[in-house]
Amino acid sequence: MMGEGGSMDSTPIRAAEFFAGIGLVRTALQRVKGAQVQVVWANDIKQAKRDAYVANFPDAEDHFLVRDIREVKTPHLPAGIELATSSFPCIDLSLAGNRRGLVGEQSGMFWEFAKILKWMSPRPSVVLLENVHGFATSHKGDDLAAALRSLSDLGYSLDVFAVDARHFVPQSRPRMFIVGIQKGNLPGNARFDVPPVSDVRPAWVKAIHEKHRETLSMHYIKLPDLPEGPRDLDGFVEEEVSPGAWWEDDRVEAFVKSLSDVQKARFQALLTADTISYRTAYRRTRQGISMWELRRDGIAGCLRTTGGGSSRQALVRLGRGSKAVRWMTPREYANLMGAHDYKLVAGTTNQQLFGFGDAVVVDVIEWIGNHYLVPVLRPDSTASAE
């Protein structure tokens, strides 16, 4: 986009965050290259999330609206929004949830977001949606089809892809993304055939494109290969914690006792190794019995919102004959979400853990911003930055 006299357009990209949470989307968008992204409006239903957001972004004091999205009206939004992001609730879509899909009380909030888009004038040039892989299979794919159809009817051409955060941080966190671009703003490199299989478009994503390309407005843009990602927790573990954070011997022994025989063998091998290593562990209910499971690799499992038996992960330090176990800290949750510099100054420990478990990984959104959003919204700025 060129400015007056042929100069490059340096106008900030005006963005709105729906289901903004604690602000990790904004954290990511502020890091993108080639253009400034200015979040001018944000919304979430939880006051605790708003408090954490504003503690990190004080200017949001005036534009963060704490309100049920069902009560949000278009006059609440400022004019000129080019990018709208939506990480709507996943609980009804997740394989670990109730699978009620888009008729569920939580994930059904997608329809409220779509309703707001419908009445925005002009509509954002680009929308970015994020959710769990279970969105693709909910009600045998009918939920995703309905969501894509609603966005297509609003004038958006749609791309679907998937990114696992383990390519950026030591956390297994697979997520699917939908990018909608108003048809008049599609870039020249947009393709309208079926995308080839790649690390961001595995076979199941390709199948989504194949299924809907004849009936809906679908496109794809070639994206670079994802980085390999870290293989252990080095640099993500909080080295200095309060003395009482590590569990006492009897609790550690109870932890070990709850492990299965396979898990105990894994624990023992790490315990007797010549080097110190870290593993994460989480509780599972097997045949009605609560058991701890030690992760096989050196990265964390998917961080979840606190409030369930398997929701909070423990950190296990083993090697040279020594063993120690404790709960993971909010700072470690922040690090694993790519938010090393995030200020933990608002909310209780559980509220902080909940906020990160309910958020997006900063590095993933930054990568999407650099390779997809900014090139579409400010193509000339991107070209000049390369």
C-alpha positions in Angstrom: 0.0 0.0 0.0 1.5 3.3 -1.1 1.1 6.6 0.6 0.9 10.0 -1.0 3.6 10.8 -3.5 4.5 7.1 -3.9 6.0 6.8 -0.4 5.7 3.6 1.6 2.7 3.4 3.9 3.9 3.5 7.4 0.4 3.9 8.9 0.0 1.5 11.9 -2.3 -1.5 11.4 -5.2 -0.9 13.7 -6.2 -4.2 15.4 -9.0 -5.4 17.7 -8.6 -8.3 20.1 -11.7 -10.4 20.8 -11.4 -12.8 23.7 -8.2 -10.9 24.5 -7.3 -12.8 27.7 -4.1 -11.5 29.3 -2.7 -10.0 26.1 -0.3 -12.5 24.5 -1.7 -11.7 21.0 -0.9 -8.1 21.6 2.6 -9.1 22.9 3.2 -10.9 19.7 1.8 -8.3 17.3 4.0 -5.7 18.9 7.1 -7.8 17.8 6.2 -8.2 14.2 8.6 -6.7 11.6 7.8 -4.5 8.6 4.8 -2.6 10.1 3.6 -1.3 13.4 0.5 -3.0 14.8 -1.6 -0.9 17.1 -4.2 -2.7 19.2 -6.9 -0.1 19.7 -9.6 -2.2 21.3 -9.7 -5.4 23.4 -12.4 -7.4 25.1 -12.7 -10.2 27.6 -15.3 -11.2 30.1 -12.9 -11.7 33.1 -11.8 -8.8 35.2 -8.7 -10.7 36.3 -7.5 -11.0 32.7 -8.1 -7.4 32.1 -6.1 -6.5 35.2 -3.1 -8.6 34.0 -3.5 -7.1 30.5 -3.5 -3.5 31.7 -0.6 -4.1 34.1 1.5 -5.0 31.0 -0.1 -2.5 28.6 -1.2 0.6 30.6 -2.6 2.4 27.6 -5.3 -0.3 27.4 -6.9 1.2 30.5 -9.2 3.2 28.2 -9.9 0.6 25.5 -10.2 -2.8 27.2 -13.9 -3.6 27.6 -14.7 -6.1 30.3 -18.0 -7.5 29.0 -19.7 -10.6 27.8 -19.3 -10.6 24.1 -23.0 -11.1 23.7 -23.4 -7.6 25.1 -20.8 -6.0 22.8 -22.2 -3.8 20.1 -20.5 -2.3 17.1 -20.6 1.3 18.5 -18.3 0.0 21.3 -15.6 -0.5 18.6 -13.4 2.3 17.2 -13.4 3.0 13.5 -10.8 1.8 11.0 -10.0 -1.6 12.4 -8.0 -3.6 9.8 -7.3 -6.7 11.8 -9.5 -8.6 14.2 -8.2 -11.5 16.2 -10.3 -14.1 17.9 -9.1 -16.9 20.2 -12.7 -17.9 21.2 -13.2 -20.6 23.9 -12.1 -24.1 23.1 -13.7 -26.1 25.9 -16.6 -27.4 23.7 -14.3 -28.3 20.9 -11.4 -29.8 22.7 -11.0 -33.6 22.8 -10.6 -33.2 26.5 -13.8 -31.2 26.8 -17.5 -32.0 26.4 -17.5 -31.9 22.6 -20.7 -30.0 22.4 -19.1 -28.0 19.6 -20.4 -24.6 18.4 -23.8 -25.2 20.2 -21.9 -25.2 23.5 -22.1 -22.3 25.9 -18.4 -21.5 25.6 -17.3 -22.3 22.0 -20.6 -21.1 20.7 -19.3 -17.6 21.4 -17.8 -17.8 17.8 -21.3 -16.9 16.6 -21.2 -13.7 18.6 -17.9 -12.8 17.1 -19.3 -13.4 13.6 -22.4 -11.4 14.4 -20.2 -8.4 15.3 -18.2 -8.8 12.1 -21.5 -8.8 10.2 -22.5 -5.4 11.5 -19.0 -3.7 11.3 -18.8 -1.2 8.5 -16.3 -1.5 7.0 -15.4 -4.9 8.1 -11.8 -5.7 9.1 -9.6 -6.5 6.0 -8.2 -9.5 7.8 -9.4 -11.8 10.6 -7.3 -14.3 12.5 -9.0 -17.1 14.5 -7.2 -19.7 16.7 -8.5 -22.8 18.3 -7.7 -26.5 19.0 -7.4 -29.2 16.4 -10.7 -30.6 17.7 -12.5 -27.8 15.9 -11.8 -29.6 12.7 -13.6 -32.8 13.8 -16.3 -31.4 16.0 -19.6 -32.9 14.9 -17.8 -34.7 12.1 -16.5 -31.5 10.7 -20.0 -29.8 10.5 -19.0 -27.1 13.1 -16.0 -26.0 11.1 -17.9 -26.1 7.9 -20.6 -23.8 9.4 -18.0 -21.4 10.8 -16.2 -21.2 7.4 -19.5 -20.7 5.6 -20.5 -17.8 7.9 -17.1 -16.0 7.3 -17.3 -16.7 3.6 -20.8 -15.1 3.5 -19.3 -12.0 5.1 -16.9 -11.6 2.1 -13.9 -13.4 3.4 -11.7 -15.8 1.5 -10.4 -18.4 4.0 -7.1 -20.2 4.6 -6.7 -22.9 7.2 -3.4 -24.1 8.6 -1.9 -25.6 11.8 1.1 -24.8 13.9 2.4 -26.7 17.0 4.1 -24.3 19.4 6.9 -26.9 20.0 8.6 -25.5 16.9 9.2 -22.3 18.9 9.1 -23.2 22.6 9.5 -26.5 24.6 5.8 -27.1 24.9 3.6 -29.4 22.8 0.7 -27.1 21.9 -0.9 -27.9 18.5 -3.4 -25.3 17.3 -5.3 -24.6 14.1 -5.7 -21.2 12.6 -8.1 -19.6 10.1 -7.1 -16.5 8.3 -9.9 -14.6 6.5 -9.1 -11.9 3.9 -11.7 -9.7 2.4 -11.7 -10.7 -1.3 -10.8 -7.3 -2.5 -7.6 -7.4 -0.5 -6.3 -10.8 -1.5 -2.6 -10.6 -2.3 -1.1 -11.6 -5.7 0.5 -14.7 -4.2 -2.8 -16.2 -3.0 -3.5 -19.6 -4.5 -6.9 -21.1 -5.1 -6.1 -24.7 -5.7 -5.6 -27.4 -3.0 -2.4 -26.7 -1.0 0.3 -29.4 -1.0 1.0 -31.2 2.2 3.5 -29.3 4.4 4.4 -28.9 8.0 1.7 -26.2 8.4 -0.8 -28.0 6.2 -0.7 -31.7 7.0 -3.0 -34.1 5.3 -6.0 -33.3 7.5 -5.7 -29.6 6.7 -5.3 -30.3 3.0 -8.6 -32.4 3.3 -10.4 -29.3 4.6 -9.3 -27.3 1.6 -10.3 -30.1 -0.7 -13.8 -30.4 0.9 -14.7 -26.7 0.8 -12.9 -25.1 -2.1 -15.8 -25.7 -4.5 -18.5 -24.3 -2.3 -16.7 -21.6 -0.2 -14.2 -18.9 -0.9 -10.9 -20.6 0.0 -7.3 -19.7 -0.7 -3.8 -20.5 0.7 -0.5 -18.6 0.8 2.7 -20.5 0.8 4.4 -20.3 4.2 8.0 -21.0 5.1 9.0 -24.2 6.9 8.7 -24.0 10.7 11.9 -24.0 12.8 12.9 -27.2 14.5 12.3 -25.8 18.0 14.0 -26.5 21.4 14.2 -30.1 22.7 14.5 -29.4 26.4 13.5 -26.9 29.1 16.9 -25.1 29.3 16.3 -21.4 29.6 12.6 -21.9 30.5 12.9 -23.2 34.0 12.9 -20.8 36.9 16.2 -21.5 38.6 15.5 -19.6 41.9 12.3 -20.3 43.6 11.2 -20.1 47.2 12.7 -22.8 49.5 9.3 -24.2 50.2 8.4 -24.7 46.5 10.1 -28.1 46.3 8.0 -30.9 47.7 9.0 -32.7 50.9 10.4 -36.2 50.8 7.2 -37.9 51.7 5.3 -36.2 49.0 8.0 -37.0 46.4 7.8 -40.6 47.5 4.0 -40.6 47.0 4.6 -39.2 43.6 7.0 -42.0 42.7 4.7 -44.6 44.1 1.9 -43.5 41.9 3.9 -44.0 38.7 3.2 -47.1 36.6 6.0 -49.6 36.1 7.0 -48.1 32.8 7.0 -44.6 34.3 9.1 -45.8 37.3 11.7 -47.3 34.9 11.8 -43.9 33.0 12.2 -42.1 36.4 15.0 -44.4 37.5 16.9 -44.0 34.3 16.9 -40.3 34.6 17.7 -40.4 38.3 20.9 -42.4 37.8 22.1 -40.4 34.8 25.3 -38.5 34.9 23.6 -35.2 34.0 20.7 -33.2 35.6 17.6 -33.1 33.4 14.1 -31.8 33.8 10.8 -33.4 32.9 7.2 -32.3 33.3 4.6 -34.6 34.8 0.8 -34.5 34.9 -1.9 -36.4 36.6 -4.1 -38.9 34.8 -7.0 -41.0 36.1 -6.5 -44.6 35.1 -9.3 -47.1 36.0 -10.5 -44.6 38.6 -7.1 -44.2 40.2 -5.2 -40.8 40.0 -1.7 -41.4 38.8 1.3 -39.3 37.8 2.8 -39.6 34.3 6.3 -38.5 33.5 6.6 -37.0 30.0 8.9 -39.1 27.8 10.6 -36.2 26.0 12.2 -33.0 27.5 9.5 -30.6 26.7 6.3 -29.6 28.5 2.8 -31.0 27.7 0.2 -28.5 26.6 -0.4 -26.0 29.4 -4.1 -25.9 30.4 -6.3 -23.7 32.5 -6.1 -24.6 36.1 -9.1 -26.2 37.8 -8.9 -30.0 37.0 -7.0 -33.1 38.0 -4.6 -33.1 35.1 -4.6 -29.3 34.5 -1.5 -28.2 36.3 1.9 -29.7 35.5 4.7 -30.5 37.9 8.4 -30.0 37.3 10.7 -33.0 38.0 14.5 -32.6 38.4 16.5 -35.8 38.2 20.1 -36.9 37.8 23.2 -37.9 39.7 21.2 -39.8 42.2 19.1 -36.8 43.3 15.4 -36.2 42.8 13.1 -33.2 43.3 9.5 -32.3 42.4 7.5 -29.1 42.6 4.6 -27.4 40.8 5.5 -25.3 37.8 5.5 -21.6 38.5 3.6 -18.8 36.8 7.0 -17.5 35.5 7.6 -20.9 33.9 4.2 -20.9 32.4 4.9 -17.4 31.0 8.2 -18.6 29.6 6.6 -21.6 27.9 4.1 -19.3 26.3 6.9 -17.2 24.8 6.3 -14.3 27.3 9.6 -14.2 29.1 9.2 -10.4 29.8 5.6 -10.5 30.9 5.0 -8.7 34.2 3.5 -11.0 36.8 2.1 -8.2 39.0 -1.6 -8.8 38.9 -3.8 -11.6 40.1 -3.3 -14.7 42.3 -1.1 -17.6 41.3 -4.1 -19.5 40.1 -5.3 -16.6 38.0 -1.9 -16.2 36.5 -1.7 -19.9 35.6 -5.3 -19.8 34.2 -4.4 -16.8 32.1 -1.4 -18.4 30.5 -3.1 -21.8 30.1 -5.9 -20.0 28.2 -3.7 -18.0 25.9 -1.8 -18.3 22.7 2.0 -18.8 22.3 3.6 -15.4 21.5 6.2 -16.8 19.1 3.5 -18.6 17.0 1.4 -15.4 16.5 4.6 -13.4 15.9 5.5 -15.9 13.1 2.1 -15.7 11.6 2.3 -11.9 11.8 5.6 -11.7 10.0 4.9 -14.3 7.3 1.2 -13.7 6.7 -0.6 -10.8 8.3 1.8 -8.0 7.7 2.6 -9.1 4.1 -1.1 -9.0 3.4 -1.9 -5.7 5.2 1.3 -3.8 4.4 2.9 -5.5 1.4 5.2 -2.7 0.5 6.4 -2.1 4.0 7.3 -5.8 4.2 9.2 -5.7 1.0 11.1 -2.7 2.1 12.0 -4.4 5.4 13.5 -7.4 3.6 
